[in-house]
Coordinates of C-alpha atoms and ligand atoms in Angstrom, one line a residue:
X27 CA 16.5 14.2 -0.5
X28 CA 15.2 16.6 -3.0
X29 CA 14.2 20.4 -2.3
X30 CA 11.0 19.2 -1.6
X31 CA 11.6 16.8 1.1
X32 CA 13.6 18.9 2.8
X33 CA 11.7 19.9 6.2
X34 CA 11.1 23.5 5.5
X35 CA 12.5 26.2 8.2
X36 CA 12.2 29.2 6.3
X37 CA 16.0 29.3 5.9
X38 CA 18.2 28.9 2.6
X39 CA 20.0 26.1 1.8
X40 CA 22.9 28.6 2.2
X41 CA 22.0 29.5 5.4
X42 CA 21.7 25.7 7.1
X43 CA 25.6 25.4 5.5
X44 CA 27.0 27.7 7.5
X45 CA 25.2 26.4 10.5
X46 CA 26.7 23.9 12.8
X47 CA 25.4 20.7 12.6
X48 CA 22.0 20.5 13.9
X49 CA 20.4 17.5 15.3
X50 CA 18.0 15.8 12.8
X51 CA 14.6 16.9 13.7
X52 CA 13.0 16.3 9.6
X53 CA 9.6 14.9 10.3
X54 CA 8.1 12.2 8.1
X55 CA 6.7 12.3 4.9
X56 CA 2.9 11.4 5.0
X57 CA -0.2 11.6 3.3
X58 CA -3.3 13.2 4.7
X59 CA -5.2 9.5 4.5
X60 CA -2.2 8.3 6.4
X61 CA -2.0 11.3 9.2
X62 CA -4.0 10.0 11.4
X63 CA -1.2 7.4 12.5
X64 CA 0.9 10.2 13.5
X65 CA -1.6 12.0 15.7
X66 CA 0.4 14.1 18.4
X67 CA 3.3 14.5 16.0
X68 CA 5.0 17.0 13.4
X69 CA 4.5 15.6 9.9
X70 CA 5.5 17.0 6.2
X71 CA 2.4 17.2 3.5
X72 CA 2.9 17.9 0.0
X73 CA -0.2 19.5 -2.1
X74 CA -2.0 22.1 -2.8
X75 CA -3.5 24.8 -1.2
X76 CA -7.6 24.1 -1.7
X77 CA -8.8 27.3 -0.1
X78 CA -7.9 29.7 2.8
X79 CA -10.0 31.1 5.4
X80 CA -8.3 34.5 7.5
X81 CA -9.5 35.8 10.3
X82 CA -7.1 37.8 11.9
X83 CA -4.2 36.6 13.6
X84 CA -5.5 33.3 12.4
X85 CA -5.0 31.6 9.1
X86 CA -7.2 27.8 8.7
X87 CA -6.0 27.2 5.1
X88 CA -7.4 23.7 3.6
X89 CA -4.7 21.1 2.3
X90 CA -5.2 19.0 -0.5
X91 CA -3.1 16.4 -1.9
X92 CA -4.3 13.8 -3.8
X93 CA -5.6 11.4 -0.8
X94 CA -8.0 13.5 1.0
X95 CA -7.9 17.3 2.7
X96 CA -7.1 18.5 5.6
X97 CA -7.6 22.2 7.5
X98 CA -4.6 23.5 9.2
X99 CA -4.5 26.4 11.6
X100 CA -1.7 29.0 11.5
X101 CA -1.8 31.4 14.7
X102 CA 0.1 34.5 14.0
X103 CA 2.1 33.8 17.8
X104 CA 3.3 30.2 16.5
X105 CA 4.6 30.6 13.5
X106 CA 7.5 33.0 12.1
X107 CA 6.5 36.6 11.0
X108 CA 7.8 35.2 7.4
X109 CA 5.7 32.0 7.2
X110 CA 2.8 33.5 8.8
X111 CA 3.1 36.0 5.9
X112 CA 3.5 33.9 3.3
X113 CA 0.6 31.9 3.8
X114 CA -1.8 35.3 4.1
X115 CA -3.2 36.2 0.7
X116 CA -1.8 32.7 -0.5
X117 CA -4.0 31.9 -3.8
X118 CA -5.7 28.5 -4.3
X119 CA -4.0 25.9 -5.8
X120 CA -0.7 27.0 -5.5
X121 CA 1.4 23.8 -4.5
X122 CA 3.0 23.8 -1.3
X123 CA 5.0 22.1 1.4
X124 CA 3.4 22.1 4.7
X125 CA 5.1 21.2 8.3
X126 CA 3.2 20.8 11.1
X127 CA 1.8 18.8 14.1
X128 CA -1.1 16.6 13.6
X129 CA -3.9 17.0 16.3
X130 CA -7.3 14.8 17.1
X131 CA -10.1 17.0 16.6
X132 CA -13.5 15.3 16.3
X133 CA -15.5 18.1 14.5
X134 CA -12.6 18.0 11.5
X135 CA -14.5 16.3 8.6
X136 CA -11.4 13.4 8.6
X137 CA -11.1 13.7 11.9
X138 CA -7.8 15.9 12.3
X139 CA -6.1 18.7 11.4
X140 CA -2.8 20.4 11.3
X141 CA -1.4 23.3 13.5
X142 CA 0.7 24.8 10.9
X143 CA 4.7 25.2 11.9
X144 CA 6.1 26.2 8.3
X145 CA 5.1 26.1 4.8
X146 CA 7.2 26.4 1.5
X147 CA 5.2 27.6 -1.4
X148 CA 6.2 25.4 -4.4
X149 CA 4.6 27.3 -7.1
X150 CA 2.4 30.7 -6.3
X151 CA -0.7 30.9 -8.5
X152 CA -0.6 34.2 -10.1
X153 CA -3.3 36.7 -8.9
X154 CA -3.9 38.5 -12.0
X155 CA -4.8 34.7 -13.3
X156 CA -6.4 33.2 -10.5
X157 CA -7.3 29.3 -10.5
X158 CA -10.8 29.3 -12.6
X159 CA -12.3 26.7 -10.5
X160 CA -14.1 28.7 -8.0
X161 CA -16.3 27.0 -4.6
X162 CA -19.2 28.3 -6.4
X163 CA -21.4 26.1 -8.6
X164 CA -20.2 26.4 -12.4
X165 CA -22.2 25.3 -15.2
X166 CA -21.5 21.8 -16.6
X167 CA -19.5 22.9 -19.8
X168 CA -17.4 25.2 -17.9
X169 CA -16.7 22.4 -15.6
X170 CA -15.7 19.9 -18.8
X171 CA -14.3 22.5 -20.4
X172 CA -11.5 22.4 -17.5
X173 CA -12.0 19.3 -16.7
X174 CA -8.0 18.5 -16.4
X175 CA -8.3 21.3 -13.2
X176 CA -11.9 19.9 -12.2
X177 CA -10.5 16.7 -11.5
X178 CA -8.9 18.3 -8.4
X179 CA -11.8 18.7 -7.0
X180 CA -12.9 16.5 -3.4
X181 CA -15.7 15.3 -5.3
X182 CA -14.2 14.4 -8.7
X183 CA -11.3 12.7 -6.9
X184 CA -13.2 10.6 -4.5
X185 CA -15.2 9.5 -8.1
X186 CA -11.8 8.9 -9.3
X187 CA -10.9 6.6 -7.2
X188 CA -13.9 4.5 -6.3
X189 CA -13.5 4.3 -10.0
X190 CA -9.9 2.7 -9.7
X191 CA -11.7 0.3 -6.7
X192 CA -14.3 -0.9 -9.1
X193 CA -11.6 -1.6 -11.6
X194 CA -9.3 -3.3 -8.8
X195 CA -12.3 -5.4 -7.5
X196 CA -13.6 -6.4 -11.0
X197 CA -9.3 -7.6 -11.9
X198 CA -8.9 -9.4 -8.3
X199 CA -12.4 -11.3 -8.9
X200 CA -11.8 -12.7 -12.5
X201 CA -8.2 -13.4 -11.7
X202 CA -8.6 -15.3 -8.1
X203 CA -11.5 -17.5 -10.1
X204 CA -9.1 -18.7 -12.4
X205 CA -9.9 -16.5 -15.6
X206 CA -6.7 -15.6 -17.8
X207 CA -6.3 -12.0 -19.2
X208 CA -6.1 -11.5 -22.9
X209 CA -5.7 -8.1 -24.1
X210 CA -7.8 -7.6 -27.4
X211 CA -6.9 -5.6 -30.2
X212 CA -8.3 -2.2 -30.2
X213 CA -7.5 -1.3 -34.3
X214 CA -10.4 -4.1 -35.9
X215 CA -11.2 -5.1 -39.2
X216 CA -14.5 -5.2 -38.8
X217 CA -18.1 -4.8 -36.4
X218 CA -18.8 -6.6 -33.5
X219 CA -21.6 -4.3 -32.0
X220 CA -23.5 -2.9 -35.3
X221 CA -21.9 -1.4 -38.4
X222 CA -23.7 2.5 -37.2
X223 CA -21.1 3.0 -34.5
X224 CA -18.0 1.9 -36.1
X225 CA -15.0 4.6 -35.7
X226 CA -13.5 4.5 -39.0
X227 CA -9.6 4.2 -38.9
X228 CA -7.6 4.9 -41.9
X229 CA -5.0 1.7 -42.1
X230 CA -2.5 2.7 -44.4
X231 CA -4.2 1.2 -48.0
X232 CA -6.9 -0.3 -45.6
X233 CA -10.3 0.5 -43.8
X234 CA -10.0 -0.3 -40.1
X235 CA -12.6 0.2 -36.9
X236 CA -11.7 1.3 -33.2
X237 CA -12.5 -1.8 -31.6
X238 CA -16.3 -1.7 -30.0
X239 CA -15.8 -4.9 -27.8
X240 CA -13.3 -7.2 -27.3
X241 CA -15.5 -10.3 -27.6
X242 CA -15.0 -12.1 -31.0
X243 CA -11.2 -12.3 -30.2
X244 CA -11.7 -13.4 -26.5
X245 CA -13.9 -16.3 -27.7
X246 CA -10.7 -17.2 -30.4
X247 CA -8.6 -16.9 -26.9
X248 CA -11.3 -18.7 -25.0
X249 CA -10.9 -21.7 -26.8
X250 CA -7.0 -21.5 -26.2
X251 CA -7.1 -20.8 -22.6
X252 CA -10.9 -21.6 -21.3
X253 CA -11.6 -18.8 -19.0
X254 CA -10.5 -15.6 -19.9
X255 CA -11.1 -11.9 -19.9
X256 CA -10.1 -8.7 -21.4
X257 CA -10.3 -5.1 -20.2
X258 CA -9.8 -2.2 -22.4
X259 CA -11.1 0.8 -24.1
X260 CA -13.7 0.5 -26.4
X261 CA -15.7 2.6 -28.6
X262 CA -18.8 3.7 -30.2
X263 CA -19.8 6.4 -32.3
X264 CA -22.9 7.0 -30.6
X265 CA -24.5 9.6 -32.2
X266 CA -26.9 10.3 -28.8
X267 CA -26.5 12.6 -26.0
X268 CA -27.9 10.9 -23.1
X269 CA -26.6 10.5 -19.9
X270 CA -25.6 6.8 -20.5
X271 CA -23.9 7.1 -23.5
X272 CA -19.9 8.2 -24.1
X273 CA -18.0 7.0 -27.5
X274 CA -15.1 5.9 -25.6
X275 CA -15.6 3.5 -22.7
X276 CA -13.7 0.8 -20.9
X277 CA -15.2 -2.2 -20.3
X278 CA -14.4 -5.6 -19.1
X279 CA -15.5 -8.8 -20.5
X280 CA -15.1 -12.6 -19.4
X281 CA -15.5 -15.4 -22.0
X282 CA -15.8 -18.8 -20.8
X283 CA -15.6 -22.4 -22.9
X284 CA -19.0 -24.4 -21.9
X285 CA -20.6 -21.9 -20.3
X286 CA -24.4 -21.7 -20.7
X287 CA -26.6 -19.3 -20.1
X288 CA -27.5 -19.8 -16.6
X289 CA -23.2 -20.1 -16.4
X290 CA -23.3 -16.4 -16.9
X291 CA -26.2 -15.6 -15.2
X292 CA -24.4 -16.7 -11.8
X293 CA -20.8 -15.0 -12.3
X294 CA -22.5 -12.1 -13.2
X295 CA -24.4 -11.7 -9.8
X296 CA -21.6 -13.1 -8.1
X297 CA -19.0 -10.4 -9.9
X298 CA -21.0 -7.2 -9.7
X299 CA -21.9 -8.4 -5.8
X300 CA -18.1 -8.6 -5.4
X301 CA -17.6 -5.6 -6.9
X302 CA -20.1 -3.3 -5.1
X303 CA -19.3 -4.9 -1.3
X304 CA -15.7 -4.4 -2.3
X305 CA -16.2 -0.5 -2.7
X306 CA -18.0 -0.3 0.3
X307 CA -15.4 -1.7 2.4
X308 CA -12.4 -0.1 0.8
X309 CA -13.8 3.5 0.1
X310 CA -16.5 4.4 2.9
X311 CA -15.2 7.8 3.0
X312 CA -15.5 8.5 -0.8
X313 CA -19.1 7.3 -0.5
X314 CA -20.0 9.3 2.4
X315 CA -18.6 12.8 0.9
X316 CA -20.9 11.8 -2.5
X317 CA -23.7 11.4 -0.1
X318 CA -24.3 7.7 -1.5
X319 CA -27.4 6.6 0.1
X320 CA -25.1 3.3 1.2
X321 CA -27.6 1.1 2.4
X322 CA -28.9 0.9 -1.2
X323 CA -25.4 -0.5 -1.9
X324 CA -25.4 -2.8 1.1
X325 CA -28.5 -4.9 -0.5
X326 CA -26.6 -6.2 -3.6
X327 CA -25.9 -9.6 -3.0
X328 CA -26.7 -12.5 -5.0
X329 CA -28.9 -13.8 -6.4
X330 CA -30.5 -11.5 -8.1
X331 CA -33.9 -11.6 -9.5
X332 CA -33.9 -13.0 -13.2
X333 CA -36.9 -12.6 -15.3
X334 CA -37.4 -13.3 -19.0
X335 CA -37.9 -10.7 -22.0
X336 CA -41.6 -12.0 -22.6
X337 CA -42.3 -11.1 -18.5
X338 CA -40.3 -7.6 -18.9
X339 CA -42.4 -6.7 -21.6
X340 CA -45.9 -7.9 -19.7
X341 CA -44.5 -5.4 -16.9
X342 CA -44.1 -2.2 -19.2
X343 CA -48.0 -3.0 -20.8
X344 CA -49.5 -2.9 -17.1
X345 CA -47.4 -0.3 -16.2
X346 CA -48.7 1.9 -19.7
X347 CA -52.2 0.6 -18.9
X348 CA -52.0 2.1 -15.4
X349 CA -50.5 5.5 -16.6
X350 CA -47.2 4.4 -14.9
X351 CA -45.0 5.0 -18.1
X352 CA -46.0 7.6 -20.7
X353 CA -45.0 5.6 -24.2
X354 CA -46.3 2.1 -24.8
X355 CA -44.3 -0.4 -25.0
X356 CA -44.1 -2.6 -28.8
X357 CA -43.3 -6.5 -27.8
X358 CA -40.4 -7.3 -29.7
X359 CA -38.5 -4.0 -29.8
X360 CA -35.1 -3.2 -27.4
X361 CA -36.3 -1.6 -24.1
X362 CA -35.7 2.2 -24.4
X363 CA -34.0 4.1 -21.1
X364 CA -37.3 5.1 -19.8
X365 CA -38.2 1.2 -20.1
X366 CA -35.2 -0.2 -18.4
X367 CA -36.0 2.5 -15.3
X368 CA -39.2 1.4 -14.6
X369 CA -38.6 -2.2 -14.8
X370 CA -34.9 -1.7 -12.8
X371 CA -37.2 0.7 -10.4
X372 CA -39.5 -2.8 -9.0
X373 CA -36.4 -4.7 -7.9
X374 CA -33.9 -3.7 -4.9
X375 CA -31.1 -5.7 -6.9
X376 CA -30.2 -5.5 -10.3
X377 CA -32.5 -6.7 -12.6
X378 CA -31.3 -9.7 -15.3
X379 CA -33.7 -9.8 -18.4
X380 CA -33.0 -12.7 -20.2
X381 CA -33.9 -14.5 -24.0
X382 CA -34.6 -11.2 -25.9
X383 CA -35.9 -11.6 -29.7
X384 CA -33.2 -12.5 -31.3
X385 CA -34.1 -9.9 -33.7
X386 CA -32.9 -6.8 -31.7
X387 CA -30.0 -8.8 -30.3
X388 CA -26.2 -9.0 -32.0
X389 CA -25.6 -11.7 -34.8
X390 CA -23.6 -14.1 -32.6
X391 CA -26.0 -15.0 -30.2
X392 CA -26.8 -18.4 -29.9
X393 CA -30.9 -19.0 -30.5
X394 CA -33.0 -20.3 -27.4
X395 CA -33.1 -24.5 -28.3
X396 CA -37.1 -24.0 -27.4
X397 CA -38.3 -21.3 -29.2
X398 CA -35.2 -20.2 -32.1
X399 CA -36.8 -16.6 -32.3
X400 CA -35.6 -16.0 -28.8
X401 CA -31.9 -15.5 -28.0
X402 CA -29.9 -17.2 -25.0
X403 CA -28.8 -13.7 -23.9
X404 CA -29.2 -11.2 -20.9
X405 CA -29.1 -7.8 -19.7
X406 CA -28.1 -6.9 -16.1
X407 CA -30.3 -3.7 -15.7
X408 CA -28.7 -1.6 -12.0
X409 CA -31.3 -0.4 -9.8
X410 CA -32.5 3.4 -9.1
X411 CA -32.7 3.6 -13.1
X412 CA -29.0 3.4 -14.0
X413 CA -30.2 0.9 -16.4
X414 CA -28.0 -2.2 -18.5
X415 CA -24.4 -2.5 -16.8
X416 CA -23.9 -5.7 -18.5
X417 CA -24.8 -7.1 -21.7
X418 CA -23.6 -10.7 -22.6
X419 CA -24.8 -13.9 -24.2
X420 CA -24.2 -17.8 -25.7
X421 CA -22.8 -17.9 -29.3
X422 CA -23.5 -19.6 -31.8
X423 CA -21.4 -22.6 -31.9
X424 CA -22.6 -23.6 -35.8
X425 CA -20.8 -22.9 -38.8
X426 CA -23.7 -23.2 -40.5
X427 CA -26.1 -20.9 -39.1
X428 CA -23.0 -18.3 -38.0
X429 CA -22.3 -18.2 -41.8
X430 CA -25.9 -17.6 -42.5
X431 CA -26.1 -14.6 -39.9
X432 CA -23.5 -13.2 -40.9
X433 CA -24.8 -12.8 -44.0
X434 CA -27.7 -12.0 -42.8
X435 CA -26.5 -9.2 -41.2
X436 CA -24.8 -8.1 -44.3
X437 CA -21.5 -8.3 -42.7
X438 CA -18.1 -8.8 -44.9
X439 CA -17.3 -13.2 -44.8
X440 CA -13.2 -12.2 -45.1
X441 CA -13.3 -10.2 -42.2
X442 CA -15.0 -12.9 -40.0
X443 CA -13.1 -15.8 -42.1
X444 CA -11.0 -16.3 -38.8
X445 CA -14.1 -16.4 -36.5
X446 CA -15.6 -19.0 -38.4
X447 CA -12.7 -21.3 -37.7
X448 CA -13.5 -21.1 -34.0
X449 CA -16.4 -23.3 -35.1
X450 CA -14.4 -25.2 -37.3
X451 CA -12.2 -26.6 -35.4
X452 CA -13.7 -28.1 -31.7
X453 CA -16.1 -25.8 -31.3
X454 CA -18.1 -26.0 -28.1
X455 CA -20.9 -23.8 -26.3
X456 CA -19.4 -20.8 -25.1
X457 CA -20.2 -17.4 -24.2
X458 CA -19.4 -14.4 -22.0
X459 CA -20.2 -11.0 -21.4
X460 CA -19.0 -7.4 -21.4
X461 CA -19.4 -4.6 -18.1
X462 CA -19.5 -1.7 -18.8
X463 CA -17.0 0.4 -16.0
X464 CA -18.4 3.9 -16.2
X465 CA -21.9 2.6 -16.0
X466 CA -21.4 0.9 -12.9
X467 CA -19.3 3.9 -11.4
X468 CA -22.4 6.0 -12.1
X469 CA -24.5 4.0 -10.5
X470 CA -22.0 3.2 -7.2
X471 CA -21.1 6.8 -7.0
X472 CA -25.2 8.1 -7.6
X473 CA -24.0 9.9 -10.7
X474 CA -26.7 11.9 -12.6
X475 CA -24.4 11.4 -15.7
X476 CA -21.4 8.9 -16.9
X477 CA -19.3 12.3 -17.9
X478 CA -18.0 12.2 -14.5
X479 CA -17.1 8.5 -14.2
X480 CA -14.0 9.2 -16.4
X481 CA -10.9 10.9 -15.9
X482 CA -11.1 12.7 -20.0
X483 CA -15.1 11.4 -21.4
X484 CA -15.3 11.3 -24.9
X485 CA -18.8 12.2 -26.1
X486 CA -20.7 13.4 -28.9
X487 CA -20.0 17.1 -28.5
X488 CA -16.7 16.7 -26.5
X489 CA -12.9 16.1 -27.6
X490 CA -11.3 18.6 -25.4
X491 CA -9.6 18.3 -23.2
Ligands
4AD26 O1 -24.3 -4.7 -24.5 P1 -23.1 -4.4 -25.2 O2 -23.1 -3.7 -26.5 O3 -22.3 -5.8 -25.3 C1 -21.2 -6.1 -26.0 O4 -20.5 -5.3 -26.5 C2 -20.8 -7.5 -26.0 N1 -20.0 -7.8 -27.1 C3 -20.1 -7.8 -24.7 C4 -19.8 -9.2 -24.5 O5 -20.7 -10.1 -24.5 N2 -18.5 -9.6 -24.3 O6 -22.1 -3.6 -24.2 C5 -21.8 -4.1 -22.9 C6 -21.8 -3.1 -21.9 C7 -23.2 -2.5 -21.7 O7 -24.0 -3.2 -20.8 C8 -22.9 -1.1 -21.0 O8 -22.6 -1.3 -19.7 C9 -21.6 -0.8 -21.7 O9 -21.0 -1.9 -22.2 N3 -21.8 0.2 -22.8 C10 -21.6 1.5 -22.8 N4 -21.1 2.3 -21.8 C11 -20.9 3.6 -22.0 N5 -21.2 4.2 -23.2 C12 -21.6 3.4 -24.3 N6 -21.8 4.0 -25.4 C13 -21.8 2.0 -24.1 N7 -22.3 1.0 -24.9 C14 -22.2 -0.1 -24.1
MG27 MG1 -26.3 -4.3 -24.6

């Protein structure tokens, strides 16, 4: 047993040596989501102090450690003169050890708290350089600025890990239907997403990219292994501040041999349903100390409405018409943010816009067989205007007309020399599509910005730290 998991008395090490042998009375080692399994009896926490209230011969100092918090209550009459000392004037954040007996109480916010018997003070914060993350509100930057502390926070940990659940959920889902993971290379030789937010890499005597999606290798390992996915960062030199945008994101992206359109259409419901009833049954408690409005969440099942470009657009023109939405709508552009809210805002689920004009759409998507100006292609738009989640599509399965978009596009034939093989040699219909995580951890946790879906974002104005 280290220092640490020693049961702390108060007493040196020296001191218990030249004791006589006492009779084991070391309590266990739990966490504060665990202690309510050991209600009635003395437990050890290790953490951090998260704030302490005195009031006289009482001390209710607040426990943190990674899983949840927890007050304690120190009476001056049950605790040594020494401990009872050492826990007065103790500054947040310093780390601690805390022993103690775990007691029902129905007002605590997890339900219990801790009568304090003994604590050992790890590391003391300094006063002179108090922790900088103070209970009252601090302006965003400040907050970003320390955001390795800010982190620590109840709220930004609970976000933390429903962000680890919707990873979890999205993993167990694509492996348990038979999809293989293939890890994608993140250094690229060229654009999948649009040459204006490539990341330009210096590659010894070469030009590389920082990968923007996984997707033209997957299809290469598609056609290896049928069903695959990858999950990874990816990245995008977006040169916008909204609150949608970062330049580094993770998303996850299945790529299936055969699949049409309507293919992806149904895994998509059927994932992000998965996903969203998995957080709500595996982190109720996160949710509730967000204040997610959680019967929002408990309406996203499949199927979800579906609705083509054509209608979407038809939508936005009575909703201009009828002073619902300040800028007009042009039929054949992308839909901007302001679009996707309003048309996200009519439907309890989220939204799938399908066949957009091919002409606002990526090169490799595969043309609609009954009108060619439309692409096979759709956007999952999340309700309460957290707009597209998920962006996917059919390829082209052609050599001929993949050689003539590419050119089209004005992209560089060696690059893709490789992709065109895939439709050299058995090509079939394929497609997939790509989630983005923070997007949909935003819109699970009722994030006002994807800044805080992250442990470290990465955005236009931000590299530190
Ligand atoms: O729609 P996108 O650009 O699609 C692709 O990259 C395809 N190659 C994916 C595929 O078919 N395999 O991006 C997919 C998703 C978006 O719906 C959004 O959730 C997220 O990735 N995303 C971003 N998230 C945060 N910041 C950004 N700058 C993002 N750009 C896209
Ligand atoms: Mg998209």
């Amino acid at each position: 047993m280290s220092g640490i998991d020693a049961p702390g008395t108060g007493r040196t090490a020296q001191d218990d040596e030249s004791r006589p042998a006492q009779p084991p009375t070391s309590p266990p080692v739990t966490t504060i989501a665990e202690i309510g399994r050991h209600e009635g009896r003395r437990v050890l926490l290790r953490g951090w102090l998260y704030n302490l209230r005195e009031s006289g011969k009482l001390l209710f100092p607040i426990f943190r450690d990674g899983t949840g918090t927890v007050q304690g209550v120190a009476h001056k009459a049950a605790v040594t003169a020494e401990v009872f000392e050492r826990l007065r004037g103790l500054t947040r954040e310093s780390s601690v050890v805390v022993t103690g007996a775990v007691r029902a109480d129905k007002r605590a916010p997890g339900g219990y708290e801790i009568d304090v018997e003994d604590v050992v003070v790890l590391q003391r914060v300094a006063e002179d350089r108090p922790y900088p993350i103070t209970l009252k509100q601090h302006g965003v930057e400040f907050l970003m600025e320390h955001r390795h502390l800010w982190i620590r926070s109840p709220r930004q940990s609970a976000i933390l890990r429903i962000r680890a659940e919707i990873v979890k959920a999205a993993r167990d889902y694509l492996d348990a239907q038979g999809f293989v993971l293939t890890d994608s290379p993140i250094l690229t030789p060229a654009a999948c997403e649009g040459a204006s937010t490539l990341f330009p890499v210096d590659y010894f005597e070469d030009q590389a990219y920082l990968t923007q999606s996984g997707q033209l290798y997957i299809e290469s390992t598609a056609m290896a292994l049928g069903k695959v996915y990858s999950f990874g960062p990816t990245f995008r030199a977006e040169k916008s501040k909204t609150r949608r945008h970062l330049t580094e994101f993770w998303m996850v992206e299945p790529e299936i041999a055969f699949a049409t359109l309507d293919d992806l259409m149904k895994l998509a419901e059927e994932f992000l349903s998965f996903i969203v009833q998995r957080v709500l049954a595996g982190r109720p408690r996160d949710l509730e100390l967000l204040g997610r409005d959680t019967a929002k969440l408990e309406a996203i099942r499949a199927p979800f409405p579906r609705i083509r470009y054509d209608e979407a657009a038809a939508m936005l023109a009575e909703a201009h018409a009828h002073g619902l939405l300040e800028e007009k709508f042009e039929y054949g552009n992308d839909f901007g943010s302001p679009d996707e809210t309003y048309l996200s805002s009519q439907f309890d689920r989220p939204l799938m816009v399908h066949r957009y004009p091919a002409s606002v759409k990526a090169f490799y998507m595969q043309p609609d067989p009954d009108n060619p100006k439309l692409a096979l292609c759709v956007d999952v738009l999340a309700p309460e205007g957290y707009g597209e989640v998920i962006g996917g599509s059919q390829r082209i399965d052609s050599l001929e007309l993949l050689e003539r978009r590419i050119e089209e596009h004005g992209l560089p034939r060696d690059a893709f020399a490789w992709y065109l093989d895939l439709r050299r040699y058995g090509s079939v219909p394929h497609g997939g599509f790509g989630m983005g995580i923070e997007r949909v951890v935003a819109w699970i946790c009722g994030l006002e910005h994807v800044r805080e879906t992250i442990p470290f974002a990465r955005t236009l104005n931000r590299i530190y730290p």
